[in-house]
CSV table of C-alpha atoms in Angstrom, one decimal:
chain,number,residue,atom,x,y,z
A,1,UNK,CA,98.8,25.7,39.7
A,2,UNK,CA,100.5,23.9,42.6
A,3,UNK,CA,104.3,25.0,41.4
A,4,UNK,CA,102.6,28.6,40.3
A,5,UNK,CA,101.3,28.7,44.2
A,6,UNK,CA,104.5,27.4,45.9
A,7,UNK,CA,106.5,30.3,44.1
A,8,UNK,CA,104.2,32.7,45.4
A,9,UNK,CA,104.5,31.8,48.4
A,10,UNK,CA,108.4,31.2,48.5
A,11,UNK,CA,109.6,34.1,46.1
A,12,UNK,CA,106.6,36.8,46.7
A,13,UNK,CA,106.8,39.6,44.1
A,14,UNK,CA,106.6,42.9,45.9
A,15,UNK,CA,103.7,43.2,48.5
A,16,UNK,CA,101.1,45.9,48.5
A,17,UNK,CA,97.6,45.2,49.4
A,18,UNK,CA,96.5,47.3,46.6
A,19,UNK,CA,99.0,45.8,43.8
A,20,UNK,CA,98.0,43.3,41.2
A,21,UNK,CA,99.9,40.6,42.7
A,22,UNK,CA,98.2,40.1,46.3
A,23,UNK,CA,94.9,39.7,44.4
A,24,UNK,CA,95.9,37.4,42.1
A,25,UNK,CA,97.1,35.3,45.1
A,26,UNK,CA,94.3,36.0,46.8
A,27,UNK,CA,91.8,34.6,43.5
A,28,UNK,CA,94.9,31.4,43.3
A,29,UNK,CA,93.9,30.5,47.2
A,30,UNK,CA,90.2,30.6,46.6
A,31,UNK,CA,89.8,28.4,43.5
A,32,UNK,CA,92.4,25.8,45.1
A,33,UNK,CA,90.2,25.8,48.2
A,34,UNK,CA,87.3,25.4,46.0
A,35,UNK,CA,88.2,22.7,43.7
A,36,UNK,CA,90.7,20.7,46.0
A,37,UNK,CA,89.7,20.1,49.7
A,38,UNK,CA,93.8,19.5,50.6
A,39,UNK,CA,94.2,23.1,49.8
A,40,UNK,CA,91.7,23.9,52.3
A,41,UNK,CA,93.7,23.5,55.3
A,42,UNK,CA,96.6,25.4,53.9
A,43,UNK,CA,94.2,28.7,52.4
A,44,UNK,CA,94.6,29.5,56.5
A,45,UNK,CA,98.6,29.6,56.4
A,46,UNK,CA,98.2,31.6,53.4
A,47,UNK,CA,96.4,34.4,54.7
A,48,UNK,CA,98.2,34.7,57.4
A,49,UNK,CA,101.0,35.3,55.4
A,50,UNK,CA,99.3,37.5,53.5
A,51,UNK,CA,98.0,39.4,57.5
A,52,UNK,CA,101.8,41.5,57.8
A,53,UNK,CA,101.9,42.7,54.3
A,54,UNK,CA,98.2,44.6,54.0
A,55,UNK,CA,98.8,45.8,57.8
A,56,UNK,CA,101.7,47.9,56.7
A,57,UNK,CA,100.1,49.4,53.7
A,58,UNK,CA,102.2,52.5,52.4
A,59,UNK,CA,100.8,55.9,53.7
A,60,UNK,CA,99.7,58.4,50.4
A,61,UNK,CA,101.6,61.2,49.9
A,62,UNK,CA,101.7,64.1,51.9
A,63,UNK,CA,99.3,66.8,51.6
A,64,UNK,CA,101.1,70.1,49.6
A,65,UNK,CA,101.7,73.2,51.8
A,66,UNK,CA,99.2,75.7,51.8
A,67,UNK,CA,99.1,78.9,49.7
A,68,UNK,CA,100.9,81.8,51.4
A,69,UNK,CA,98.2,84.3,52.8
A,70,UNK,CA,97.9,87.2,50.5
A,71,UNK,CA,99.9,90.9,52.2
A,72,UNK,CA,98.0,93.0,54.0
A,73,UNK,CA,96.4,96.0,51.7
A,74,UNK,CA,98.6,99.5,52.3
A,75,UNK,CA,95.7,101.8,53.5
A,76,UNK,CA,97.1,105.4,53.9
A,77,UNK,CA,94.5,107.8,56.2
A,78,UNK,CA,95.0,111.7,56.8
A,79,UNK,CA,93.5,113.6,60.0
A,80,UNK,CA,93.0,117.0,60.6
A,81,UNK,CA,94.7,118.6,64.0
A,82,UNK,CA,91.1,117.3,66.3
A,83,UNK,CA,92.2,114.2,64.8
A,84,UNK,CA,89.0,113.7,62.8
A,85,UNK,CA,89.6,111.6,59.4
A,86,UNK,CA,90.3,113.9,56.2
A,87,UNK,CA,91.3,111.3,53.7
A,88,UNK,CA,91.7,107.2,53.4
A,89,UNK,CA,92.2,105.1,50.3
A,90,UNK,CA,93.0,101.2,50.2
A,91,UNK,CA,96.0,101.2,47.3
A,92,UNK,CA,97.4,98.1,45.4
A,93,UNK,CA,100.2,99.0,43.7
A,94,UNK,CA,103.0,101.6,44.0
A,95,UNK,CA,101.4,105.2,43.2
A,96,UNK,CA,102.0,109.2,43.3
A,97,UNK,CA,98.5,110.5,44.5
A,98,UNK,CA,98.2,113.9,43.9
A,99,UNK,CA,95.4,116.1,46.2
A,100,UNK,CA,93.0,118.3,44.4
A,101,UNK,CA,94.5,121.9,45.0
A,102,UNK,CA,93.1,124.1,47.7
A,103,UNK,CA,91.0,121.4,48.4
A,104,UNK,CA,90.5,119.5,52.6
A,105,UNK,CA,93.0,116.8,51.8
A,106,UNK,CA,95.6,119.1,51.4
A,107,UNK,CA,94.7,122.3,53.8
A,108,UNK,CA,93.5,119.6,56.8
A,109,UNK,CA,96.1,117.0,56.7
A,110,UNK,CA,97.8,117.6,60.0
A,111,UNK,CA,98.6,113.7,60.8
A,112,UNK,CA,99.4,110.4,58.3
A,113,UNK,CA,99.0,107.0,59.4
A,114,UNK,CA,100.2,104.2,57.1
A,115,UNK,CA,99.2,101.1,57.2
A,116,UNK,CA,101.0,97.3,57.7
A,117,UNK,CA,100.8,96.8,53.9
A,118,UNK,CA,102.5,99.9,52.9
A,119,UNK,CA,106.5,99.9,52.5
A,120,UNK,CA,106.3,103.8,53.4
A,121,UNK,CA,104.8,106.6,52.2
A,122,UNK,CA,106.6,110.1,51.6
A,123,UNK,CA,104.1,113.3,52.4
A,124,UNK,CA,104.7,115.9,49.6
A,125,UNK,CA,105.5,119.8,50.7
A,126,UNK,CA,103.1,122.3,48.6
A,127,UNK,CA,106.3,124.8,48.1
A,128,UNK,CA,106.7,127.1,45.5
A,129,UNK,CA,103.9,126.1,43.4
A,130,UNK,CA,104.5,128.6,40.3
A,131,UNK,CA,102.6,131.5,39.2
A,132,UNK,CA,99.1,129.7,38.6
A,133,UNK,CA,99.6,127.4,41.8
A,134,UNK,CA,98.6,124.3,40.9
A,135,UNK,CA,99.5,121.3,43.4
A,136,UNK,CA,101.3,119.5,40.2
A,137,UNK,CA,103.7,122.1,40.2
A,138,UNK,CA,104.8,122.3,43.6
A,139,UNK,CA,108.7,121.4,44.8
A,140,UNK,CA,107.4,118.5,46.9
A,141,UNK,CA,105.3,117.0,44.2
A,142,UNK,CA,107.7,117.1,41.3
A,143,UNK,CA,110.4,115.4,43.5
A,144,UNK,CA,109.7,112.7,46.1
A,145,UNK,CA,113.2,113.3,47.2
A,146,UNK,CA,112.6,117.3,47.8
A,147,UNK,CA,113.9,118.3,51.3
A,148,UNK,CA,111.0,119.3,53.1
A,149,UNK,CA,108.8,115.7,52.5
A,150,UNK,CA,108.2,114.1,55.4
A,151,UNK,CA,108.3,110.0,54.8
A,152,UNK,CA,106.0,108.1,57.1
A,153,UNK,CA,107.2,104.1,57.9
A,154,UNK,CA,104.9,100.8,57.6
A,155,UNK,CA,102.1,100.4,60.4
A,156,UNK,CA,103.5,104.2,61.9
A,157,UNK,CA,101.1,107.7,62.2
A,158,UNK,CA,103.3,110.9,61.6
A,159,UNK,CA,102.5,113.9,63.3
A,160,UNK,CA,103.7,116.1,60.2
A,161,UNK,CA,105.8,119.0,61.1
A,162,UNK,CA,104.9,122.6,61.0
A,163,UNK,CA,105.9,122.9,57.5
A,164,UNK,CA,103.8,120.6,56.0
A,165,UNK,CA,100.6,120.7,58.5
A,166,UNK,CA,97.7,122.2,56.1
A,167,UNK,CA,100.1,122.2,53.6
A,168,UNK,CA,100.4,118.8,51.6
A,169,UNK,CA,100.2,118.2,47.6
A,170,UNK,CA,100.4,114.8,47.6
A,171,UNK,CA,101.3,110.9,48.7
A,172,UNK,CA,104.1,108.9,47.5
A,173,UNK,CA,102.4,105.5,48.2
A,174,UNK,CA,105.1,102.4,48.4
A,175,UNK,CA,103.1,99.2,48.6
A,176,UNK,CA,104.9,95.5,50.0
């Protein structure tokens, strides 16, 4: 027990006050000082050696970063010319929305706000809608890219021009 001790405290293993080794050492000085009163005055000396290592104990890891915050939703809203809301919906993906014919979202839409979350929207002409005019089959509708659209940018309200005020088939929603 006496050699076992002195290499202990000559050669120490490596120090952690939660590792196996500073309790045995610790459970080594106790029964010496138990069974032999010599040991007692040295148990002090020990612990003081022992004093440095659990002061500088190693830190835990560091937290993980946080989850990123999830986007903002793309909320696209149309106004008639008082300004008066005619038409929101909260989208989630990437979408063509097409307007009921004849109905108040197309014949009011006079202004298009999009919001943070949307990459843009494109506003779709109701132009040369066939024989039985049906929104589907307008110019603007079929094509996002038709020439008359009107494209409206992230967090932006577009006062539509003439062409397309009261006049509007559908959205091309682009979410973020």
């Amino acid at each position: 027990v006496w050699i076992g001790g002195l290499r202990w405290l000559l050669w120490p293993p490596r120090w952690a006050p939660e590792s196996r080794y500073t309790l045995e050492l610790c459970m080594m000085i106790r029964f010496l000082s138990m069974n032999f009163r010599l040991f007692a005055l040295f148990a002090p000396l020990a612990f003081l050696v022992l004093l440095p290592v659990n002061a500088t104990a190693p830190s835990p890891p560091p937290l993980p970063p946080p989850p990123p915050p999830p986007p903002p939703p793309c909320v696209v809203m149309t106004y008639n010319e008082d300004r008066a809301l005619v038409f929101s919906k909260t989208y989630t993906y990437s979408q063509f929305d097409l307007f009921p014919d004849e109905g108040s979202f197309e014949n009011d839409s006079y202004y298009v706000y999009a919001s943070a979350g949307c990459a843009y929207v494109t506003v779709g002409d109701a132009d040369h809608c066939g024989f039985f005019p049906t929104n589907k089959d307008c110019s603007g509708c079929e094509s996002e890219s038709y020439g008359d659209n009107a494209r409206v940018s992230s967090g932006q309200t577009l006062h539509l021009p003439s062409d397309l005020q009261g006049d509007v088939c559908g959205l091309f929603v682009h979410v973020k």
